Amino acid sequence: LAALQGKQPMPDTPTPSERLGTGRIRLEAQLREALANRHLELSYQPLLSVAEDRVAGFEALVRWNHPERGWISPGEFVALAEETSLIVPVGEYVIDTACDAVGRLIAAGTCRAPFVAVNVSARQLAHPGLIERIVARVDAARLPRGSLKIEITESQVLDYTLVAGIIDVCHGHGIKVALDDFGTGYSHLCHLHRLPFDTIKVDQSFSRSMLDDVRSMAIVETIVRLGHALSADIVVEGIETPEQLEALRRLGCQYAQGYLIGRPQRLDVLLASG
Ligand code: C2E
Ligand code: MG
Ligand code: MG
Ligand code: MG
């Protein structure tokens, strides 16, 4: 009994830093170090243009190569980066690296007019100068404006005025904006009504159940139609089987992303494989 009583109860929901199993301060210091030492890396996942049956662009996904733990996924450290405002320099690193990647993809002729999409969080959106940085980098590298896109996760759309302003500034500069993970958590049609996103990315929870569950299929079909009506491209995430891709083709969905098309890969691997 004494041994049991001595045990600490498990915390209800571990914070990101607790999940990583180390003190938050230490981890914050390590993330700072990782930034300085370039231990953050981007991997690139292809997006397939369904009608043309070709890779049209890539999404950049950040990873942390931790000296003791190995690769840490963004799901594990982006929240920590947000809590500590380190997301701002992390985001700048992502933007700069993604711009270099576009240049190399164009030079290598990997695909016609490639784009790279970067994920940005609410904290980054609220930080002035984000879009200006993108435009400055794109112009300095003499890249087409449309070659860099941004993705905003639906759950991060809290302030309509802010996001509407961001989209407006982006459009003024020829930069496209996607609504990411559409359909998870609290989804609001308001997002689509009030915010002119260029692309809507349907979360992988729908593609996973699409073929077995008529309700999921009906939802994907309806979002594809809605996309047509709103002149927004639809990307369905998490496509893992040829049958799922075939279903998207039938629905007239523009883009597919998922392990069937390609896993996220390092740029050098991607360029080497053509
Ligand atoms: P996301 O933007 O929705 O990215 C897609 C996630 O789904 C990626 O996970 C990708 O590896 C995974 N995925 C892609 N295809 C498949 C598939 O066919 N099956 C399965 N099971 N999974 C698939 P990842 O790389 O762990 O990224 C997680 C999230 O972290 C991203 O979700 C994005 O919201 C966020 N994130 C990634 N990079 C950044 C970044 O640079 N900045 C910010 N703020 N957030 C980022
Ligand atoms: Mg994304
Ligand atoms: Mg997504
Ligand atoms: Mg997702």
mmCIF file of C-alpha atoms and ligand atoms in Angstrom:
data_model
loop_
_atom_site.group_PDB
_atom_site.id
_atom_site.type_symbol
_atom_site.label_atom_id
_atom_site.label_comp_id
_atom_site.label_asym_id
_atom_site.label_seq_id
_atom_site.Cartn_x
_atom_site.Cartn_y
_atom_site.Cartn_z
ATOM 1 C CA LEU A 1 0.000 0.000 0.000
ATOM 2 C CA ALA A 2 2.753 2.402 0.936
ATOM 3 C CA ALA A 3 4.367 1.809 -2.450
ATOM 4 C CA LEU A 4 1.084 2.518 -4.227
ATOM 5 C CA GLN A 5 0.425 5.618 -2.163
ATOM 6 C CA GLY A 6 3.849 6.904 -3.001
ATOM 7 C CA LYS A 7 3.106 6.814 -6.715
ATOM 8 C CA GLN A 8 2.349 10.068 -8.420
ATOM 9 C CA PRO A 9 -0.933 10.149 -10.334
ATOM 10 C CA MET A 10 -0.579 10.460 -14.101
ATOM 11 C CA PRO A 11 -1.278 13.981 -15.316
ATOM 12 C CA ASP A 12 -4.516 14.245 -17.318
ATOM 13 C CA THR A 13 -3.243 15.768 -20.511
ATOM 14 C CA PRO A 14 0.500 16.031 -20.840
ATOM 15 C CA THR A 15 1.734 19.309 -22.277
ATOM 16 C CA PRO A 16 3.973 19.036 -25.369
ATOM 17 C CA SER A 17 7.060 19.550 -23.213
ATOM 18 C CA GLU A 18 5.925 16.836 -20.781
ATOM 19 C CA ARG A 19 5.314 14.438 -23.660
ATOM 20 C CA LEU A 20 8.877 14.976 -24.736
ATOM 21 C CA GLY A 21 9.832 13.948 -21.230
ATOM 22 C CA THR A 22 12.166 16.724 -20.295
ATOM 23 C CA GLY A 23 11.986 20.070 -18.584
ATOM 24 C CA ARG A 24 10.406 22.738 -20.667
ATOM 25 C CA ILE A 25 13.238 25.194 -20.075
ATOM 26 C CA ARG A 26 15.828 22.623 -21.159
ATOM 27 C CA LEU A 27 13.835 21.702 -24.224
ATOM 28 C CA GLU A 28 13.363 25.331 -25.130
ATOM 29 C CA ALA A 29 17.143 25.793 -24.916
ATOM 30 C CA GLN A 30 17.653 22.700 -27.074
ATOM 31 C CA LEU A 31 15.234 23.995 -29.691
ATOM 32 C CA ARG A 32 17.105 27.313 -29.762
ATOM 33 C CA GLU A 33 20.325 25.372 -30.252
ATOM 34 C CA ALA A 34 18.738 23.222 -32.955
ATOM 35 C CA LEU A 35 17.791 26.378 -34.837
ATOM 36 C CA ALA A 36 21.302 27.777 -34.582
ATOM 37 C CA ASN A 37 22.902 24.473 -35.589
ATOM 38 C CA ARG A 38 20.427 23.770 -38.364
ATOM 39 C CA HIS A 39 19.169 20.602 -36.712
ATOM 40 C CA LEU A 40 15.753 21.376 -38.116
ATOM 41 C CA GLU A 41 15.107 19.926 -41.512
ATOM 42 C CA LEU A 42 12.311 20.056 -44.015
ATOM 43 C CA SER A 43 10.934 17.062 -45.797
ATOM 44 C CA TYR A 44 8.805 17.450 -48.882
ATOM 45 C CA GLN A 45 5.641 15.534 -49.666
ATOM 46 C CA PRO A 46 4.316 15.561 -53.245
ATOM 47 C CA LEU A 47 0.844 16.725 -54.259
ATOM 48 C CA LEU A 48 -0.581 14.960 -57.288
ATOM 49 C CA SER A 49 -2.670 16.810 -59.836
ATOM 50 C CA VAL A 50 -5.349 14.127 -60.208
ATOM 51 C CA ALA A 51 -6.609 15.059 -63.684
ATOM 52 C CA GLU A 52 -3.125 15.484 -65.144
ATOM 53 C CA ASP A 53 -1.718 12.531 -63.214
ATOM 54 C CA ARG A 54 1.504 14.396 -62.385
ATOM 55 C CA VAL A 55 3.195 15.855 -59.337
ATOM 56 C CA ALA A 56 2.337 19.556 -59.227
ATOM 57 C CA GLY A 57 4.113 20.637 -56.068
ATOM 58 C CA PHE A 58 5.174 19.757 -52.555
ATOM 59 C CA GLU A 59 4.304 20.483 -48.956
ATOM 60 C CA ALA A 60 7.234 21.291 -46.665
ATOM 61 C CA LEU A 61 7.064 19.506 -43.295
ATOM 62 C CA VAL A 62 9.512 20.432 -40.570
ATOM 63 C CA ARG A 63 11.388 17.851 -38.451
ATOM 64 C CA TRP A 64 13.812 18.173 -35.584
ATOM 65 C CA ASN A 65 16.918 16.006 -35.542
ATOM 66 C CA HIS A 66 17.409 15.824 -31.771
ATOM 67 C CA PRO A 67 20.918 14.771 -30.665
ATOM 68 C CA GLU A 68 19.592 12.200 -28.142
ATOM 69 C CA ARG A 69 16.105 11.354 -29.350
ATOM 70 C CA GLY A 70 16.576 11.242 -33.079
ATOM 71 C CA TRP A 71 13.885 12.653 -35.364
ATOM 72 C CA ILE A 72 11.042 14.456 -33.641
ATOM 73 C CA SER A 73 7.869 15.097 -35.638
ATOM 74 C CA PRO A 74 6.277 18.552 -35.836
ATOM 75 C CA GLY A 75 3.261 17.227 -33.935
ATOM 76 C CA GLU A 76 5.575 16.923 -30.951
ATOM 77 C CA PHE A 77 7.451 20.218 -31.006
ATOM 78 C CA VAL A 78 5.471 22.796 -32.986
ATOM 79 C CA ALA A 79 3.175 23.323 -29.979
ATOM 80 C CA LEU A 80 6.214 23.882 -27.753
ATOM 81 C CA ALA A 81 7.612 26.309 -30.315
ATOM 82 C CA GLU A 82 4.306 28.155 -30.200
ATOM 83 C CA GLU A 83 4.196 28.300 -26.404
ATOM 84 C CA THR A 84 7.644 29.855 -26.369
ATOM 85 C CA SER A 85 7.344 32.099 -29.445
ATOM 86 C CA LEU A 86 10.222 30.147 -30.994
ATOM 87 C CA ILE A 87 7.727 29.414 -33.768
ATOM 88 C CA VAL A 88 8.653 32.789 -35.266
ATOM 89 C CA PRO A 89 12.345 31.956 -35.962
ATOM 90 C CA VAL A 90 11.344 28.333 -36.754
ATOM 91 C CA GLY A 91 8.874 29.696 -39.307
ATOM 92 C CA GLU A 92 11.487 32.018 -40.796
ATOM 93 C CA TYR A 93 13.838 29.073 -41.177
ATOM 94 C CA VAL A 94 11.045 27.085 -42.850
ATOM 95 C CA ILE A 95 10.256 29.912 -45.274
ATOM 96 C CA ASP A 96 13.896 30.486 -46.206
ATOM 97 C CA THR A 97 14.578 26.770 -46.672
ATOM 98 C CA ALA A 98 11.384 26.249 -48.690
ATOM 99 C CA CYS A 99 12.363 29.122 -51.028
ATOM 100 C CA ASP A 100 15.762 27.518 -51.631
ATOM 101 C CA ALA A 101 13.979 24.240 -52.308
ATOM 102 C CA VAL A 102 11.693 25.788 -54.930
ATOM 103 C CA GLY A 103 14.732 27.199 -56.685
ATOM 104 C CA ARG A 104 16.403 23.803 -56.730
ATOM 105 C CA LEU A 105 13.230 22.037 -57.891
ATOM 106 C CA ILE A 106 12.883 24.509 -60.768
ATOM 107 C CA ALA A 107 16.556 24.168 -61.688
ATOM 108 C CA ALA A 108 16.317 20.371 -61.636
ATOM 109 C CA GLY A 109 13.194 20.425 -63.815
ATOM 110 C CA THR A 110 11.519 17.992 -61.413
ATOM 111 C CA CYS A 111 8.085 19.110 -62.489
ATOM 112 C CA ARG A 112 6.553 21.936 -64.498
ATOM 113 C CA ALA A 113 6.093 25.136 -62.443
ATOM 114 C CA PRO A 114 6.534 23.472 -59.047
ATOM 115 C CA PHE A 115 5.315 25.031 -55.819
ATOM 116 C CA VAL A 116 6.150 24.433 -52.191
ATOM 117 C CA ALA A 117 3.502 24.987 -49.531
ATOM 118 C CA VAL A 118 4.565 25.905 -45.992
ATOM 119 C CA ASN A 119 2.473 25.557 -42.845
ATOM 120 C CA VAL A 120 2.004 28.646 -40.716
ATOM 121 C CA SER A 121 0.413 28.849 -37.298
ATOM 122 C CA ALA A 122 -1.739 31.570 -35.733
ATOM 123 C CA ARG A 123 1.182 32.859 -33.698
ATOM 124 C CA GLN A 124 3.175 33.397 -36.883
ATOM 125 C CA LEU A 125 0.235 35.089 -38.576
ATOM 126 C CA ALA A 126 -0.078 37.523 -35.700
ATOM 127 C CA HIS A 127 3.621 38.379 -36.000
ATOM 128 C CA PRO A 128 4.019 41.271 -38.440
ATOM 129 C CA GLY A 129 6.264 40.819 -41.442
ATOM 130 C CA LEU A 130 5.547 37.167 -42.262
ATOM 131 C CA ILE A 131 4.161 37.764 -45.732
ATOM 132 C CA GLU A 132 6.704 40.485 -46.423
ATOM 133 C CA ARG A 133 9.464 38.006 -45.605
ATOM 134 C CA ILE A 134 8.004 35.449 -48.010
ATOM 135 C CA VAL A 135 7.723 38.023 -50.787
ATOM 136 C CA ALA A 136 11.259 39.346 -50.153
ATOM 137 C CA ARG A 137 12.744 35.836 -50.263
ATOM 138 C CA VAL A 138 10.786 34.805 -53.352
ATOM 139 C CA ASP A 139 11.791 37.987 -55.188
ATOM 140 C CA ALA A 140 15.430 37.840 -54.087
ATOM 141 C CA ALA A 141 15.669 34.297 -55.457
ATOM 142 C CA ARG A 142 13.849 35.448 -58.651
ATOM 143 C CA LEU A 143 11.171 32.807 -58.187
ATOM 144 C CA PRO A 144 7.631 33.083 -59.537
ATOM 145 C CA ARG A 145 5.381 34.537 -56.815
ATOM 146 C CA GLY A 146 3.020 31.590 -57.070
ATOM 147 C CA SER A 147 5.774 29.113 -56.273
ATOM 148 C CA LEU A 148 5.371 29.556 -52.536
ATOM 149 C CA LYS A 149 2.017 28.882 -50.890
ATOM 150 C CA ILE A 150 0.935 29.015 -47.299
ATOM 151 C CA GLU A 151 -1.314 26.629 -45.364
ATOM 152 C CA ILE A 152 -3.338 27.707 -42.354
ATOM 153 C CA THR A 153 -4.860 24.935 -40.250
ATOM 154 C CA GLU A 154 -8.572 25.367 -39.745
ATOM 155 C CA SER A 155 -8.333 25.179 -35.943
ATOM 156 C CA GLN A 156 -5.901 28.121 -36.053
ATOM 157 C CA VAL A 157 -8.408 30.395 -37.758
ATOM 158 C CA LEU A 158 -9.549 32.273 -34.667
ATOM 159 C CA ASP A 159 -9.444 35.866 -35.778
ATOM 160 C CA TYR A 160 -11.344 36.382 -39.049
ATOM 161 C CA THR A 161 -10.200 39.952 -39.486
ATOM 162 C CA LEU A 162 -6.558 38.931 -39.138
ATOM 163 C CA VAL A 163 -6.816 35.946 -41.498
ATOM 164 C CA ALA A 164 -8.869 37.961 -44.023
ATOM 165 C CA GLY A 165 -6.150 40.624 -43.922
ATOM 166 C CA ILE A 166 -3.414 38.012 -44.424
ATOM 167 C CA ILE A 167 -5.238 36.481 -47.403
ATOM 168 C CA ASP A 168 -5.763 39.918 -48.889
ATOM 169 C CA VAL A 169 -2.081 40.853 -48.567
ATOM 170 C CA CYS A 170 -1.081 37.434 -49.981
ATOM 171 C CA HIS A 171 -3.381 37.842 -52.969
ATOM 172 C CA GLY A 172 -1.973 41.340 -53.565
ATOM 173 C CA HIS A 173 1.434 39.682 -53.889
ATOM 174 C CA GLY A 174 0.235 36.694 -55.931
ATOM 175 C CA ILE A 175 0.628 34.207 -53.084
ATOM 176 C CA LYS A 176 -1.986 31.521 -52.591
ATOM 177 C CA VAL A 177 -3.434 30.446 -49.268
ATOM 178 C CA ALA A 178 -4.846 27.051 -48.305
ATOM 179 C CA LEU A 179 -7.177 26.119 -45.463
ATOM 180 C CA ASP A 180 -5.555 23.012 -43.947
ATOM 181 C CA ASP A 181 -7.118 20.013 -42.177
ATOM 182 C CA PHE A 182 -10.617 21.099 -43.135
ATOM 183 C CA GLY A 183 -13.252 19.076 -41.346
ATOM 184 C CA THR A 184 -11.451 18.352 -38.092
ATOM 185 C CA GLY A 185 -12.490 19.710 -34.746
ATOM 186 C CA TYR A 186 -14.945 22.549 -34.990
ATOM 187 C CA SER A 187 -15.536 23.232 -38.647
ATOM 188 C CA HIS A 188 -17.312 26.373 -39.624
ATOM 189 C CA LEU A 189 -18.795 27.019 -43.028
ATOM 190 C CA CYS A 190 -18.152 30.620 -42.035
ATOM 191 C CA HIS A 191 -14.469 30.014 -42.731
ATOM 192 C CA LEU A 192 -15.331 29.330 -46.347
ATOM 193 C CA HIS A 193 -18.007 31.985 -46.547
ATOM 194 C CA ARG A 194 -15.949 34.869 -45.196
ATOM 195 C CA LEU A 195 -12.432 33.880 -46.197
ATOM 196 C CA PRO A 196 -11.473 33.466 -49.888
ATOM 197 C CA PHE A 197 -9.029 30.567 -49.569
ATOM 198 C CA ASP A 198 -7.522 29.384 -52.855
ATOM 199 C CA THR A 199 -7.336 25.786 -51.707
ATOM 200 C CA ILE A 200 -9.166 23.628 -49.199
ATOM 201 C CA LYS A 201 -7.329 20.598 -47.824
ATOM 202 C CA VAL A 202 -9.663 17.879 -46.626
ATOM 203 C CA ASP A 203 -8.329 16.103 -43.563
ATOM 204 C CA GLN A 204 -7.155 12.515 -43.827
ATOM 205 C CA SER A 205 -9.827 11.281 -41.423
ATOM 206 C CA PHE A 206 -12.275 11.484 -44.359
ATOM 207 C CA SER A 207 -10.113 9.724 -46.936
ATOM 208 C CA ARG A 208 -9.402 6.957 -44.441
ATOM 209 C CA SER A 209 -13.077 6.024 -44.121
ATOM 210 C CA MET A 210 -14.293 7.240 -47.527
ATOM 211 C CA LEU A 211 -14.591 3.807 -49.165
ATOM 212 C CA ASP A 212 -16.256 2.043 -46.236
ATOM 213 C CA ASP A 213 -18.514 4.755 -44.993
ATOM 214 C CA VAL A 214 -21.089 6.373 -47.265
ATOM 215 C CA ARG A 215 -21.268 9.398 -44.975
ATOM 216 C CA SER A 216 -17.542 10.143 -45.347
ATOM 217 C CA MET A 217 -17.822 9.726 -49.115
ATOM 218 C CA ALA A 218 -20.821 12.067 -49.197
ATOM 219 C CA ILE A 219 -18.869 14.682 -47.250
ATOM 220 C CA VAL A 220 -15.814 14.489 -49.535
ATOM 221 C CA GLU A 221 -18.070 14.658 -52.599
ATOM 222 C CA THR A 222 -19.870 17.704 -51.212
ATOM 223 C CA ILE A 223 -16.628 19.505 -50.351
ATOM 224 C CA VAL A 224 -15.311 18.848 -53.869
ATOM 225 C CA ARG A 225 -18.503 20.387 -55.298
ATOM 226 C CA LEU A 226 -18.305 23.274 -52.878
ATOM 227 C CA GLY A 227 -14.728 23.835 -54.014
ATOM 228 C CA HIS A 228 -15.847 24.004 -57.644
ATOM 229 C CA ALA A 229 -18.577 26.493 -56.721
ATOM 230 C CA LEU A 230 -16.210 28.665 -54.693
ATOM 231 C CA SER A 231 -13.389 28.422 -57.276
ATOM 232 C CA ALA A 232 -11.146 26.789 -54.703
ATOM 233 C CA ASP A 233 -8.965 23.773 -55.433
ATOM 234 C CA ILE A 234 -9.545 20.739 -53.265
ATOM 235 C CA VAL A 235 -6.719 18.600 -51.911
ATOM 236 C CA VAL A 236 -7.623 15.371 -50.170
ATOM 237 C CA GLU A 237 -4.945 14.315 -47.677
ATOM 238 C CA GLY A 238 -3.976 10.843 -46.536
ATOM 239 C CA ILE A 239 -4.463 8.973 -49.828
ATOM 240 C CA GLU A 240 -2.893 5.558 -49.265
ATOM 241 C CA THR A 241 -4.578 3.221 -51.761
ATOM 242 C CA PRO A 242 -5.228 3.210 -55.542
ATOM 243 C CA GLU A 243 -8.942 2.758 -54.795
ATOM 244 C CA GLN A 244 -9.036 5.992 -52.792
ATOM 245 C CA LEU A 245 -7.255 7.839 -55.605
ATOM 246 C CA GLU A 246 -9.698 6.395 -58.149
ATOM 247 C CA ALA A 247 -12.588 7.687 -56.043
ATOM 248 C CA LEU A 248 -11.077 11.201 -56.082
ATOM 249 C CA ARG A 249 -10.709 10.994 -59.855
ATOM 250 C CA ARG A 250 -14.398 10.102 -60.179
ATOM 251 C CA LEU A 251 -15.364 13.032 -57.952
ATOM 252 C CA GLY A 252 -13.296 15.493 -60.000
ATOM 253 C CA CYS A 253 -11.051 16.402 -57.081
ATOM 254 C CA GLN A 254 -8.030 18.481 -58.185
ATOM 255 C CA TYR A 255 -5.226 17.252 -55.897
ATOM 256 C CA ALA A 256 -4.327 14.201 -53.853
ATOM 257 C CA GLN A 257 -1.670 13.909 -51.159
ATOM 258 C CA GLY A 258 -0.647 10.844 -49.199
ATOM 259 C CA TYR A 259 1.686 7.888 -48.912
ATOM 260 C CA LEU A 260 0.392 6.349 -52.182
ATOM 261 C CA ILE A 261 1.675 9.387 -54.085
ATOM 262 C CA GLY A 262 4.746 9.775 -51.929
ATOM 263 C CA ARG A 263 6.018 9.946 -48.376
ATOM 264 C CA PRO A 264 7.677 13.141 -47.150
ATOM 265 C CA GLN A 265 11.305 13.007 -48.322
ATOM 266 C CA ARG A 266 14.460 15.021 -47.986
ATOM 267 C CA LEU A 267 15.116 17.322 -50.904
ATOM 268 C CA ASP A 268 18.368 15.627 -51.930
ATOM 269 C CA VAL A 269 16.630 12.228 -52.043
ATOM 270 C CA LEU A 270 13.788 13.716 -54.028
ATOM 271 C CA LEU A 271 16.118 15.394 -56.532
ATOM 272 C CA ALA A 272 18.226 12.255 -56.892
ATOM 273 C CA SER A 273 15.168 10.136 -57.701
ATOM 274 C CA GLY A 274 14.119 12.641 -60.400
HETATM 275 P P1 C2E B 1 -0.411 18.720 -42.054
HETATM 276 O O1 C2E B 1 -0.065 20.059 -42.585
HETATM 277 O O2 C2E B 1 -1.833 18.306 -42.175
HETATM 278 O O3 C2E B 1 0.579 17.709 -42.775
HETATM 279 C C1 C2E B 1 0.216 16.422 -43.164
HETATM 280 C C2 C2E B 1 0.668 15.397 -42.156
HETATM 281 O O4 C2E B 1 0.114 14.135 -42.522
HETATM 282 C C3 C2E B 1 2.191 15.185 -42.139
HETATM 283 O O5 C2E B 1 2.565 14.796 -40.827
HETATM 284 C C4 C2E B 1 2.354 14.028 -43.116
HETATM 285 O O6 C2E B 1 3.547 13.296 -42.927
HETATM 286 C C5 C2E B 1 1.146 13.185 -42.767
HETATM 287 N N1 C2E B 1 0.723 12.351 -43.898
HETATM 288 C C6 C2E B 1 0.808 12.664 -45.197
HETATM 289 N N2 C2E B 1 0.301 11.685 -45.978
HETATM 290 C C7 C2E B 1 -0.122 10.713 -45.155
HETATM 291 C C8 C2E B 1 -0.741 9.413 -45.369
HETATM 292 O O7 C2E B 1 -0.994 8.977 -46.471
HETATM 293 N N3 C2E B 1 -1.051 8.694 -44.271
HETATM 294 C C9 C2E B 1 -0.777 9.149 -43.020
HETATM 295 N N4 C2E B 1 -1.117 8.359 -41.999
HETATM 296 N N5 C2E B 1 -0.201 10.361 -42.763
HETATM 297 C C10 C2E B 1 0.135 11.130 -43.824
HETATM 298 P P2 C2E B 1 3.731 15.518 -40.038
HETATM 299 O O8 C2E B 1 4.903 15.752 -40.953
HETATM 300 O O9 C2E B 1 3.949 14.746 -38.789
HETATM 301 O O10 C2E B 1 3.138 16.951 -39.705
HETATM 302 C C11 C2E B 1 2.132 17.111 -38.747
HETATM 303 C C12 C2E B 1 1.614 18.529 -38.720
HETATM 304 O O11 C2E B 1 2.580 19.446 -38.198
HETATM 305 C C13 C2E B 1 1.275 19.087 -40.109
HETATM 306 O O12 C2E B 1 0.030 18.602 -40.502
HETATM 307 C C14 C2E B 1 1.284 20.582 -39.836
HETATM 308 O O13 C2E B 1 0.053 21.016 -39.327
HETATM 309 C C15 C2E B 1 2.349 20.720 -38.753
HETATM 310 N N6 C2E B 1 3.577 21.247 -39.355
HETATM 311 C C16 C2E B 1 4.465 20.607 -40.152
HETATM 312 N N7 C2E B 1 5.451 21.427 -40.536
HETATM 313 C C17 C2E B 1 5.181 22.634 -39.966
HETATM 314 C C18 C2E B 1 5.822 23.926 -40.012
HETATM 315 O O14 C2E B 1 6.869 24.133 -40.666
HETATM 316 N N8 C2E B 1 5.241 24.940 -39.287
HETATM 317 C C19 C2E B 1 4.097 24.756 -38.588
HETATM 318 N N9 C2E B 1 3.591 25.806 -37.929
HETATM 319 N N10 C2E B 1 3.465 23.576 -38.539
HETATM 320 C C20 C2E B 1 3.989 22.526 -39.216
HETATM 321 MG MG MG B 2 -0.276 21.300 -44.062
HETATM 322 MG MG MG B 3 -3.077 19.007 -43.584
HETATM 323 MG MG MG B 4 -3.575 16.918 -41.510
#
